Short mmCIF file of C-alpha atoms in Angstrom, two decimals:
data_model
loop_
_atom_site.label_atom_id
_atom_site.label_comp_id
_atom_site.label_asym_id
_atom_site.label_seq_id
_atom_site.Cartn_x
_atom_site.Cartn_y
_atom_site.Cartn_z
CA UNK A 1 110.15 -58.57 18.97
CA UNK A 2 113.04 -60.35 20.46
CA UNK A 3 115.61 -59.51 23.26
CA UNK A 4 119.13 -59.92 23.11
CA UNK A 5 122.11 -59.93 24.97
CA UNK A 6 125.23 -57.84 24.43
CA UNK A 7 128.40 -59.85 24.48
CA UNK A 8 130.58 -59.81 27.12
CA UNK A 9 133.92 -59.14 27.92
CA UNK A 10 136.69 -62.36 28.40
CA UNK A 11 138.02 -61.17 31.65
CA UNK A 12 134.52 -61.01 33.07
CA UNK A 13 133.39 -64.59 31.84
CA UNK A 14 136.59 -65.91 32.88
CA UNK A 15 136.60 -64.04 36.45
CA UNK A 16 132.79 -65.10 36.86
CA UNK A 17 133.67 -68.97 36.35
CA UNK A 18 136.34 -68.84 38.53
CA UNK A 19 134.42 -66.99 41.41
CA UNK A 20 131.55 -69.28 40.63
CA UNK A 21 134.22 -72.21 41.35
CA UNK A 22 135.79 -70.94 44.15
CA UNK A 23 132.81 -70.36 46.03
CA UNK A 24 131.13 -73.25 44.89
CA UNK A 25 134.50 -75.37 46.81
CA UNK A 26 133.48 -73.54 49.88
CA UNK A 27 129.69 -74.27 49.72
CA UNK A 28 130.81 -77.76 49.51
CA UNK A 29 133.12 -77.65 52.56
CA UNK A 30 130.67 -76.20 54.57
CA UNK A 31 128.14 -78.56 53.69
CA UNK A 32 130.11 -81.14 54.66
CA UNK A 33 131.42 -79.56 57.54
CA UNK A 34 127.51 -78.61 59.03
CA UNK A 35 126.81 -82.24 58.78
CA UNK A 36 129.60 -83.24 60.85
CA UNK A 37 131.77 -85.51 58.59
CA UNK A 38 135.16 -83.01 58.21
CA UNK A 39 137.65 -82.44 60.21
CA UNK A 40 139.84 -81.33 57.24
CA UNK A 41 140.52 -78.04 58.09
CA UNK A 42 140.89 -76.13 60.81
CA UNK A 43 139.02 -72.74 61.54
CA UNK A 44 140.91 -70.15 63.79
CA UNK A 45 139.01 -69.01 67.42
CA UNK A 46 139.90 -65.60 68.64
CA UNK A 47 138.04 -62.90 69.83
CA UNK A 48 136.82 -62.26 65.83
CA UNK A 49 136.68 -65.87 64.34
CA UNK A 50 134.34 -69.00 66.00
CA UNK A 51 133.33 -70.86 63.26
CA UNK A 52 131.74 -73.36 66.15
CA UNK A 53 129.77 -70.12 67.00
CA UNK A 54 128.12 -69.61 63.74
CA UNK A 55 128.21 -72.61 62.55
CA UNK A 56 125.85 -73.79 65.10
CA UNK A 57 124.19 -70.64 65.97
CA UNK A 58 120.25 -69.84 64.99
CA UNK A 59 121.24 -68.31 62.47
CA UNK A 60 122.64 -70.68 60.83
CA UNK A 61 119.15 -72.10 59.27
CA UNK A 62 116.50 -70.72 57.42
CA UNK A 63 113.10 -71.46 57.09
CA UNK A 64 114.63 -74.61 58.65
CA UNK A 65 116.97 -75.50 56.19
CA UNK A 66 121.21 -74.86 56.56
CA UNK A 67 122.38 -71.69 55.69
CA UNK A 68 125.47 -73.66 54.16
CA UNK A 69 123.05 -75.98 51.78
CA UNK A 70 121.46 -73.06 50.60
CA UNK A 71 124.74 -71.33 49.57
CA UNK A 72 125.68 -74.83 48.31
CA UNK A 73 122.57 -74.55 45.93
CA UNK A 74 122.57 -70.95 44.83
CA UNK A 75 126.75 -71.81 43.87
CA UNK A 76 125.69 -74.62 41.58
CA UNK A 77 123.04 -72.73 39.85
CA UNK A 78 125.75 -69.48 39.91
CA UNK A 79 128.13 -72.28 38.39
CA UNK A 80 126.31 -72.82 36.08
CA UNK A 81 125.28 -69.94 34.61
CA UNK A 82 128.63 -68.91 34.25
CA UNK A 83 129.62 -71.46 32.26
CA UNK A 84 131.00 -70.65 28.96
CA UNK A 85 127.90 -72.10 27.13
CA UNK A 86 125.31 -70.56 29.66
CA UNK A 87 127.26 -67.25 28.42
CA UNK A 88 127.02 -67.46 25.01
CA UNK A 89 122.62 -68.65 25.42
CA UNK A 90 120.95 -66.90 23.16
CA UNK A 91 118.20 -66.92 25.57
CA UNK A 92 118.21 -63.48 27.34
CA UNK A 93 116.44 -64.54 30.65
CA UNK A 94 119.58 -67.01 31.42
CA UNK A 95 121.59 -63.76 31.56
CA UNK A 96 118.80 -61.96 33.58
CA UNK A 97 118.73 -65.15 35.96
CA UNK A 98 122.55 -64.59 36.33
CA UNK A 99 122.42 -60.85 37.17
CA UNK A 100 119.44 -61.56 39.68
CA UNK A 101 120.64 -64.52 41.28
CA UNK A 102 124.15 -62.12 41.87
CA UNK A 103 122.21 -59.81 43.26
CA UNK A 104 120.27 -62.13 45.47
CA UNK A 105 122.70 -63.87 46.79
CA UNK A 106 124.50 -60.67 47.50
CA UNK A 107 121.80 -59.20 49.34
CA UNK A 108 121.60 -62.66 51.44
CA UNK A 109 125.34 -62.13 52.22
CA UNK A 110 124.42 -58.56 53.77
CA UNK A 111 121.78 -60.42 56.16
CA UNK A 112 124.34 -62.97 57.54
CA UNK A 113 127.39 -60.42 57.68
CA UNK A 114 124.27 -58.48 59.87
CA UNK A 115 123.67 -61.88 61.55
CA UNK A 116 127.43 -62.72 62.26
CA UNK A 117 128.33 -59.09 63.34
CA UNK A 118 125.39 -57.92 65.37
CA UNK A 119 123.60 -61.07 66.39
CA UNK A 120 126.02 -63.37 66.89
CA UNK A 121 129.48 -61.61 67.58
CA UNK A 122 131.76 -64.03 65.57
CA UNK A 123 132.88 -64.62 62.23
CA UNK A 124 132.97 -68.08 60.51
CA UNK A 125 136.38 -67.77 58.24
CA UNK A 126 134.80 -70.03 55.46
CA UNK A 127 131.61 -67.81 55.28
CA UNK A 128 133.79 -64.52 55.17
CA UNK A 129 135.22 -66.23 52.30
CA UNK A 130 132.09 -66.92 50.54
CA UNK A 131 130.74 -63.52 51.46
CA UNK A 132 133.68 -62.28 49.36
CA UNK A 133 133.28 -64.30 46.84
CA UNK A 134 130.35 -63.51 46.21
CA UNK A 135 130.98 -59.36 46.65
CA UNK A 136 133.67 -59.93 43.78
CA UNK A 137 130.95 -62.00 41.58
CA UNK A 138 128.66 -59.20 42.56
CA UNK A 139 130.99 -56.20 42.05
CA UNK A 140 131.88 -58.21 38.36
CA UNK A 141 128.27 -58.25 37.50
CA UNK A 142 127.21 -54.95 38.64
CA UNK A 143 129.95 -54.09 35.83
CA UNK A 144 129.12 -55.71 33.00
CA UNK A 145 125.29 -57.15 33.32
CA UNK A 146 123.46 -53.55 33.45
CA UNK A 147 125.68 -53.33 29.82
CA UNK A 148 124.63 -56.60 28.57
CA UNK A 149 120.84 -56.75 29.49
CA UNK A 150 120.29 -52.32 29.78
CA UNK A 151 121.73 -51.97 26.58
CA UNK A 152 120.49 -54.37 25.21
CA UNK A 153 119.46 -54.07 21.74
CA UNK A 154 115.16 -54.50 21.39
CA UNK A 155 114.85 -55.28 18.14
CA UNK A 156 111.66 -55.08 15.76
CA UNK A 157 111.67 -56.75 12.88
CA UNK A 158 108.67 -56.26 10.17
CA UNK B 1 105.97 -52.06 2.28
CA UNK B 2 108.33 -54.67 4.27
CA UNK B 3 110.83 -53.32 6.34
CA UNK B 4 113.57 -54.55 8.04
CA UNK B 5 114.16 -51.49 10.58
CA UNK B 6 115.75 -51.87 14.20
CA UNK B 7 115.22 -49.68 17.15
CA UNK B 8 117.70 -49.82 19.28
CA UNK B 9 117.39 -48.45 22.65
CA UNK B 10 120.64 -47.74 25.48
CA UNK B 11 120.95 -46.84 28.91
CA UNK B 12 124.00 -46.04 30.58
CA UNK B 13 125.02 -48.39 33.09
CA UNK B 14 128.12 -46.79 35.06
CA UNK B 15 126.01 -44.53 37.57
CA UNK B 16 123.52 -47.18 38.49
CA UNK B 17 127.36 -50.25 38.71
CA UNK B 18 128.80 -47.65 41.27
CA UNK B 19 125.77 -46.93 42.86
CA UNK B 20 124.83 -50.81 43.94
CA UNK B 21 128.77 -51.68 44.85
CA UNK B 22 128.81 -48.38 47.07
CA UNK B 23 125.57 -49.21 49.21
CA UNK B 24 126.66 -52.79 49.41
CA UNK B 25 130.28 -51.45 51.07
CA UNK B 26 128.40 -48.47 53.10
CA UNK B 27 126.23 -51.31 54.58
CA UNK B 28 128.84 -53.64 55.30
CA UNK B 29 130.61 -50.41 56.72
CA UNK B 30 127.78 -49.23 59.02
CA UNK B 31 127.16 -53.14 60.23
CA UNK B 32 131.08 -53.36 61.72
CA UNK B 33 130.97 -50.11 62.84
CA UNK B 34 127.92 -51.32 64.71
CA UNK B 35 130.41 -54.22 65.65
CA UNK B 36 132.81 -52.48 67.34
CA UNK B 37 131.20 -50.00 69.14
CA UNK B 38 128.19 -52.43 70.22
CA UNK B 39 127.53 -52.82 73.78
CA UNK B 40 128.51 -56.37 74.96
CA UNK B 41 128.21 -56.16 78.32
CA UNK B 42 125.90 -58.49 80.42
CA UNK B 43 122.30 -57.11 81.17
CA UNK B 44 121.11 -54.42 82.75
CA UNK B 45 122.71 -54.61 86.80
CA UNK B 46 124.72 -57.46 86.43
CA UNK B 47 128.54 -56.01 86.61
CA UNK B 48 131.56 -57.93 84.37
CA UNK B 49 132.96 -60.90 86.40
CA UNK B 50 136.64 -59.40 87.29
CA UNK B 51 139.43 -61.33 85.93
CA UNK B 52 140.93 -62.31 89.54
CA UNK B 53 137.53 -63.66 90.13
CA UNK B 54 137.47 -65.92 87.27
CA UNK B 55 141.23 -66.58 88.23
CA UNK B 56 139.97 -68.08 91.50
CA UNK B 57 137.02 -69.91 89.31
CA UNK B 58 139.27 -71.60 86.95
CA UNK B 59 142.84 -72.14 88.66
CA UNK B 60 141.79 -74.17 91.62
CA UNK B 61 144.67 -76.72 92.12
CA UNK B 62 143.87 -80.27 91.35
CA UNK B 63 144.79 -81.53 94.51
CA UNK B 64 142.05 -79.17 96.01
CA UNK B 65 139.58 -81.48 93.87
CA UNK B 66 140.97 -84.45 94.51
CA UNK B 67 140.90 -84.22 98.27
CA UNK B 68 137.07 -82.57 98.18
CA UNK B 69 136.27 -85.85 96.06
CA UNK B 70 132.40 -86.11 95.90
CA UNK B 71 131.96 -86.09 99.62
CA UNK B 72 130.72 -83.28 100.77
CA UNK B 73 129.37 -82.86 104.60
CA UNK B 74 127.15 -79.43 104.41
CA UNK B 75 125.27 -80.15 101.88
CA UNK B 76 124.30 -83.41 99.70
CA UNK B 77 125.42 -84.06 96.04
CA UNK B 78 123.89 -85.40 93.51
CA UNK B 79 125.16 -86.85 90.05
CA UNK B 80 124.13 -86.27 86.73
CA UNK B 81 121.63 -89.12 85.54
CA UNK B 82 123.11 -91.71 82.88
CA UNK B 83 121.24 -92.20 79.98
CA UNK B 84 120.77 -95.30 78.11
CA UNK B 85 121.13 -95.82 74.03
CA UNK B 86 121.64 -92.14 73.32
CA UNK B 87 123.41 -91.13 70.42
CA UNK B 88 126.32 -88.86 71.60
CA UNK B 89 125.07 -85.19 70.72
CA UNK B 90 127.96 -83.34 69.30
CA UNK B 91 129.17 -79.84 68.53
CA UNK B 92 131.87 -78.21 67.35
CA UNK B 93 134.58 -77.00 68.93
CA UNK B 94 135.79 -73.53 69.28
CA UNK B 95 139.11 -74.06 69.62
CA UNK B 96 140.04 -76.68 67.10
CA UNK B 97 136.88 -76.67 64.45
CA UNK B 98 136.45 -80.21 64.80
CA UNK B 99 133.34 -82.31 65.87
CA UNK B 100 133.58 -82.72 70.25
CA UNK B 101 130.94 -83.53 72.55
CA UNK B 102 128.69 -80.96 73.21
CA UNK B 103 127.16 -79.76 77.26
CA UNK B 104 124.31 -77.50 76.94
CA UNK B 105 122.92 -75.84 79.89
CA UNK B 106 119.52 -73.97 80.19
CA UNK B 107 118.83 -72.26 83.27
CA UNK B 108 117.47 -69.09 84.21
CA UNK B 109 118.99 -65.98 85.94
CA UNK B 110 116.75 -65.73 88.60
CA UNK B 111 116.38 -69.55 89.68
CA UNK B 112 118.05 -69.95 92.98
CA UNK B 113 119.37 -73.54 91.68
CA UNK B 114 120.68 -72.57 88.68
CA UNK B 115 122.75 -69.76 90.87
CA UNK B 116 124.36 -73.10 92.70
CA UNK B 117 124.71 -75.17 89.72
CA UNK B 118 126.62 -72.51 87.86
CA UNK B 119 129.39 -72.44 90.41
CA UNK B 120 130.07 -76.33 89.72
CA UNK B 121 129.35 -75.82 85.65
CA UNK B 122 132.22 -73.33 85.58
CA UNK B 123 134.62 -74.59 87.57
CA UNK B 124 134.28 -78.05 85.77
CA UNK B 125 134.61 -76.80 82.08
CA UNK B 126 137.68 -74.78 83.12
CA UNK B 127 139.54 -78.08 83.38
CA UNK B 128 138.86 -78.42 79.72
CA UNK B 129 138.92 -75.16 78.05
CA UNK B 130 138.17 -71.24 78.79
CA UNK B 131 135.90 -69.15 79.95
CA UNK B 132 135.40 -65.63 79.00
CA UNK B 133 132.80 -62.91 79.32
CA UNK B 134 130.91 -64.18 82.86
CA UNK B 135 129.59 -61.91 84.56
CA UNK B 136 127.67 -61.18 88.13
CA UNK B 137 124.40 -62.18 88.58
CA UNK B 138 122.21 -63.33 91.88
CA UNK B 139 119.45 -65.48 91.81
CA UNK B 140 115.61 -63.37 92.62
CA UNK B 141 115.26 -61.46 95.56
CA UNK B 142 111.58 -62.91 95.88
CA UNK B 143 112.17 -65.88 95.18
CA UNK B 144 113.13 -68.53 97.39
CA UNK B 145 116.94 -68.52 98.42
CA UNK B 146 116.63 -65.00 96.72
CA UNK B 147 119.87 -63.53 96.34
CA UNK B 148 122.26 -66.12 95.99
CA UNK B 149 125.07 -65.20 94.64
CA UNK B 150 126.38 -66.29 91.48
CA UNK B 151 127.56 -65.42 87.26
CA UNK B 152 124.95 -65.53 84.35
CA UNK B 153 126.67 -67.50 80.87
CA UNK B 154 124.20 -64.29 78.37
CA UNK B 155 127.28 -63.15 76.98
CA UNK B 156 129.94 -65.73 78.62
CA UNK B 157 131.62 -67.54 75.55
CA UNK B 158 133.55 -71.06 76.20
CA UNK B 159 136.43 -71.98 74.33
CA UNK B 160 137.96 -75.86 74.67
CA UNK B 161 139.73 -78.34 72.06
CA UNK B 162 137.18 -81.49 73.70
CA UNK B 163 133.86 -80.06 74.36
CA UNK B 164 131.39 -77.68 72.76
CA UNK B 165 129.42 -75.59 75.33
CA UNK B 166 126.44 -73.47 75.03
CA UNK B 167 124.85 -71.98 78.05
CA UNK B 168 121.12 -70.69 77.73
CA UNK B 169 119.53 -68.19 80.66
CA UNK B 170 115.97 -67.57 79.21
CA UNK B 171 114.95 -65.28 81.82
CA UNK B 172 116.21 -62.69 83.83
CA UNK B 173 116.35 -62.06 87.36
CA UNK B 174 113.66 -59.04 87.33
CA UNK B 175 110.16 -58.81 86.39
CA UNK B 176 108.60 -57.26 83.44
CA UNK B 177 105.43 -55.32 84.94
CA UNK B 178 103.64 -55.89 81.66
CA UNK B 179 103.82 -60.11 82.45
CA UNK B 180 104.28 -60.43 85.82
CA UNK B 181 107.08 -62.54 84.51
CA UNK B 182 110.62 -62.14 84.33
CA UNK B 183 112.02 -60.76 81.23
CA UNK B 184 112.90 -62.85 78.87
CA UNK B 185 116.69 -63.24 78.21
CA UNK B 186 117.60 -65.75 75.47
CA UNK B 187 115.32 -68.43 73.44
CA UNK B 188 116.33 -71.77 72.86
CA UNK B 189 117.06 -72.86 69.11
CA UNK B 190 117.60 -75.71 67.19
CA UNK B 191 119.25 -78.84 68.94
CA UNK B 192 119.32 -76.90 72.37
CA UNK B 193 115.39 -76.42 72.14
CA UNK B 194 114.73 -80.11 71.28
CA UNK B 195 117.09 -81.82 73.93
CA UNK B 196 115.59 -79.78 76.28
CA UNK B 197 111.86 -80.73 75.23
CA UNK B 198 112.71 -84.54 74.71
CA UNK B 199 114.84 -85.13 77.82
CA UNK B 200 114.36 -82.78 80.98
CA UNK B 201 111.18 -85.17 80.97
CA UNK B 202 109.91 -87.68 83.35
CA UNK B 203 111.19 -90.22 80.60
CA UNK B 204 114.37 -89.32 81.02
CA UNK B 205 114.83 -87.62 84.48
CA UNK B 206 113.98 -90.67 87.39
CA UNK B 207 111.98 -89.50 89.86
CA UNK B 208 111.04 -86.25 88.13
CA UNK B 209 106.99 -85.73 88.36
CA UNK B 210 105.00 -84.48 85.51
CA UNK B 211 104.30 -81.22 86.47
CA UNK B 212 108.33 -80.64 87.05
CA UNK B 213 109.41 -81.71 83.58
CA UNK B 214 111.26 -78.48 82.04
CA UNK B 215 112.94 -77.37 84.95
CA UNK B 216 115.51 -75.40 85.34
CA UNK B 217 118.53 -76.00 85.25
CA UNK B 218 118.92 -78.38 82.79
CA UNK B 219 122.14 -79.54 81.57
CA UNK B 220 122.89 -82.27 79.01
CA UNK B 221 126.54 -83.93 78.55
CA UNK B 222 126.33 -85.02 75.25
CA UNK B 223 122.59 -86.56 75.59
CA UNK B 224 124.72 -89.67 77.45
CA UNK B 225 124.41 -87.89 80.53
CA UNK B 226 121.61 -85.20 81.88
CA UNK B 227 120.91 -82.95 84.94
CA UNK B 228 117.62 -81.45 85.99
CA UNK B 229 117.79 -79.14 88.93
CA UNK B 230 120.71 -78.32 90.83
CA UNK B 231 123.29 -80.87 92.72
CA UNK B 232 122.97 -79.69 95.30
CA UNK B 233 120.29 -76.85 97.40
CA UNK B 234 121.28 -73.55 96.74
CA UNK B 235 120.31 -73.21 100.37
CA UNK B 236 124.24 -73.44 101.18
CA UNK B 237 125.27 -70.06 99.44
CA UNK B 238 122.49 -68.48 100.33
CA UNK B 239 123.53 -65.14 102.19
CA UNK B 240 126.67 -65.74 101.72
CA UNK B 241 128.97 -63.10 99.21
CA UNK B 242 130.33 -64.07 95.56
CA UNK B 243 133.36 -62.86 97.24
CA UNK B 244 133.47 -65.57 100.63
CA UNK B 245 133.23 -68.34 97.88
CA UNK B 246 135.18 -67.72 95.65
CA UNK B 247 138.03 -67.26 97.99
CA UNK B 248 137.48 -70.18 99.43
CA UNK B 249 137.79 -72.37 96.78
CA UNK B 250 141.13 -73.25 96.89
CA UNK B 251 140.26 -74.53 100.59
CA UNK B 252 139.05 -78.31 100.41
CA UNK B 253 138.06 -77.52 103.82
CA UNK B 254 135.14 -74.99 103.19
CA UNK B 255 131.79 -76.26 102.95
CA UNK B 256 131.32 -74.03 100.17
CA UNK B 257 134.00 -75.89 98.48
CA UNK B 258 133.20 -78.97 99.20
CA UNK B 259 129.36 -78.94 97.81
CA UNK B 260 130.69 -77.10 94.62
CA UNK B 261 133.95 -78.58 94.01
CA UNK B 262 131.79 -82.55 94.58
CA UNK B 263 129.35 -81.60 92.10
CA UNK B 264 132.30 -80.59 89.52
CA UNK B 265 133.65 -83.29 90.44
CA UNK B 266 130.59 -85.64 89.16
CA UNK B 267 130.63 -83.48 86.15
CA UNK B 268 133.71 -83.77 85.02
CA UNK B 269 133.80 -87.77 85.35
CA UNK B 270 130.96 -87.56 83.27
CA UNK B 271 132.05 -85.46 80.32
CA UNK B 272 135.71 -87.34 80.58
CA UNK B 273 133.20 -90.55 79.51
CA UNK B 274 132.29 -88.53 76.22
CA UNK B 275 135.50 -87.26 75.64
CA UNK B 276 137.21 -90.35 75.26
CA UNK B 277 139.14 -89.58 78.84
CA UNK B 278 140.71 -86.72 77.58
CA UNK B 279 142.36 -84.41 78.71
CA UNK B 280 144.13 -87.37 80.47
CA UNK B 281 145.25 -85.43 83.35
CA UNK B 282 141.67 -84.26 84.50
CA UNK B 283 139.94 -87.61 83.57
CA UNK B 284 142.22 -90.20 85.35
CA UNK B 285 142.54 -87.49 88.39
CA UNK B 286 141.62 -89.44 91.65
CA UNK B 287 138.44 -87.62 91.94
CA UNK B 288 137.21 -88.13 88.87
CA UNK B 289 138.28 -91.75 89.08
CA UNK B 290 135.86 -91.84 92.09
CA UNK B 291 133.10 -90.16 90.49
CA UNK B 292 133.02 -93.01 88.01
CA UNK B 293 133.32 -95.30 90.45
CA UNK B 294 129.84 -93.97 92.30
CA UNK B 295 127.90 -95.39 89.50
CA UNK B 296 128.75 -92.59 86.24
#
């Protein structure tokens, strides 16, 4: 028995990639930025946006390691399975990886929206960005991957 | 017989897309709704700092500094201790984003010299940024100088284009029955929690005996210069109103003043050394000129 994957629509593996991109760009920047080498751009400080704030805060590690290099990671794997040859694999599971990961990272977005919101009481502009990044990767997904992997078609050959 | 039949199996996807996108948005919802009507006041009894009080705070005239200087006859001053070899410990600035010099202080709401250090620690960052969100505080009643008057930084947020600031109080001025401690307030994190292990130490602090490493307060200037205790004894305001000192501070001539406006004094010659001397106004300001000249 083997398990494949319904094709997908253009617009989605077009929209995906450039998310993927996009947010990967950011993930960099922040990188950079939480190791203290930019001063490229500029992040606004009202009484809604302190990047300083976040950036900086508790929060803004993990187990010990930088929120930021974690989104840099999970955007390079995302990246990469949204390339147009991870699309077309013929492996099913790279397609499963790509609607999980989504759906990880989306649910790690919730946490730090929580953390920024509630715990903190600023927002870092760059992270909003990513955080909608990855809601429109997410809200993409949620679209098409229950199509591609639910109906996909188990098939028994004798 | 050899087949070659297919089952094909299909579930429908649309309820179960629409169902994950609207719990995602309802949750974002209910967290900024939870954003904008969240308390942020400062704890339980402590009242807002009004905005004329932080006026008088933050708008004392430079001339009033210069003539105070970092003489003052009530009460003694001390300045911060220079360190030797540090790397400069940097944060990043709310105003412009970039990498600035970062002061961290870690105090305590109900220690008496924290409630006298505070006084200098805000009125010496207002010559390089804003202050917001301060609010009233006094130091324990049962402890000694109990009372004194003075702000807690809990929810007080600093803005300035040179420094980074983050202000710690880890305990509260009332005790929690179930301890016989005071409440705890805030926890130190990160960078603040290992500065304050590695240098409000005997190693670092001259003078300082083992058994008084990790008091409070404890301020660091960009690890190039450090503070441990207050500069001067708290027994100065004691008794006296938030109110009487803060009026006074545009009076060189009050010993309130005087002690506070010395010890901002000191402080501010020693983050203009991080800074580069900027803003250039503040940092080549007679005072601070003599501050430097005292040994920072």
């Amino acid at each position: 028995m083997t398990r494949e994957a319904q094709p997908v629509a253009l617009w989605a593996r077009v929209v995906t990639l450039c998310l993927s991109l996009v947010g990967l760009g950011l993930s960099i920047y922040l990188t950079i930025e939480h190791f203290g080498h930019s001063s490229l751009l500029v992040c606004p400080s009202n009484s809604v946006f302190n990047c300083g704030q976040v950036t900086t805060s508790a929060q803004s590690y993990v187990l010990g390691i930088p929120v930021a290099v974690l989104g840099l990671i999970g955007y390079c794997v995302l990246t990469a399975l949204n390339t147009p040859w991870a699309w077309r694999a013929k492996n099913y599971y790279v397609h499963v990886a790509r609607f999980v990961l989504t759906i990880g990272s989306m649910a790690f977005v919730l946490w730090l929206i929580c953390a920024e919101l509630v715990i903190i009481g600023y927002l870092c502009l760059y992270c909003t960005a990513v955080h909608a990044v990855t809601f429109a990767l997410f809200v993409v997904m949620m679209r098409v991957g229950p199509t591609q992997l639910g109906k996909a078609r188990l098939t028994t050959t004798e | 017989m050899s087949t070659n039949a297919k089952k094909t199996t299909e579930r429908p996807a649309g309820l179960l897309t629409w169902t994950a996108i609207g719990v995602v948005v309802v949750v974002i919802a209910v967290l900024v709704v939870i954003k904008v009507t969240k308390h942020t006041g400062p704890t339980a009894g402590d009242s807002v700092t009004s905005s004329a009080m932080v006026s008088e705070l933050t708008t004392i005239p430079a001339s009033v500094y210069d003539t105070v200087g970092v003489t003052s006859p009530a009460a003694g001053v001390s300045a911060p201790v220079v360190t030797k070899g540090q790397t400069l410990l940097e944060g990043t600035s709310a105003v412009t984003g970039k990498k600035v010099p970062r002061v961290i202080y870690v105090g305590a709401e109900y220690c008496p010299y924290c409630a006298a250090e505070r006084w200098s620690v805000i009125t010496a960052l207002s010559r390089f940024g804003t202050w917001s969100g301060l609010s009233n505080t006094e130091s324990a009643t049962g402890d000694v100088y109990g009372g004194t008057q003075t702000f807690s930084f809990v929810n007080a947020k600093y803005s300035s284009p040179y420094i980074a600031f983050d202000g710690v109080e880890m305990y509260s001025n009332q005790v929690d029955p179930a301890t016989n401690y005071y409440y705890k307030l805030q926890n130190l994190t990160g960078v603040d929690k290992t500065t304050f292990a590695t240098y409000d130490t005997p190693t670092y602090i001259p003078g300082m005996s083992a058994n008084d490493k990790y008091a409070f307060p404890f301020m660091s200037i960009g690890n190039k210069y450090l503070l441990s205790g207050a500069q001067f004894s708290p027994a100065l305001l004691h008794g006296v109103t938030r109110d009487n000192i803060a009026s006074g501070l545009s009076t060189a001539s009050s010993p309130f003043t005087a002690a506070i406006l010395s010890a901002a004094n000191y402080l501010t010659a020693s983050i203009c050394q991080t800074t580069g001397n900027m803003p250039a106004d503040v940092c080549t300001s007679p005072a601070v000129k003599t501050a430097v000249h005292k040994g920072l």
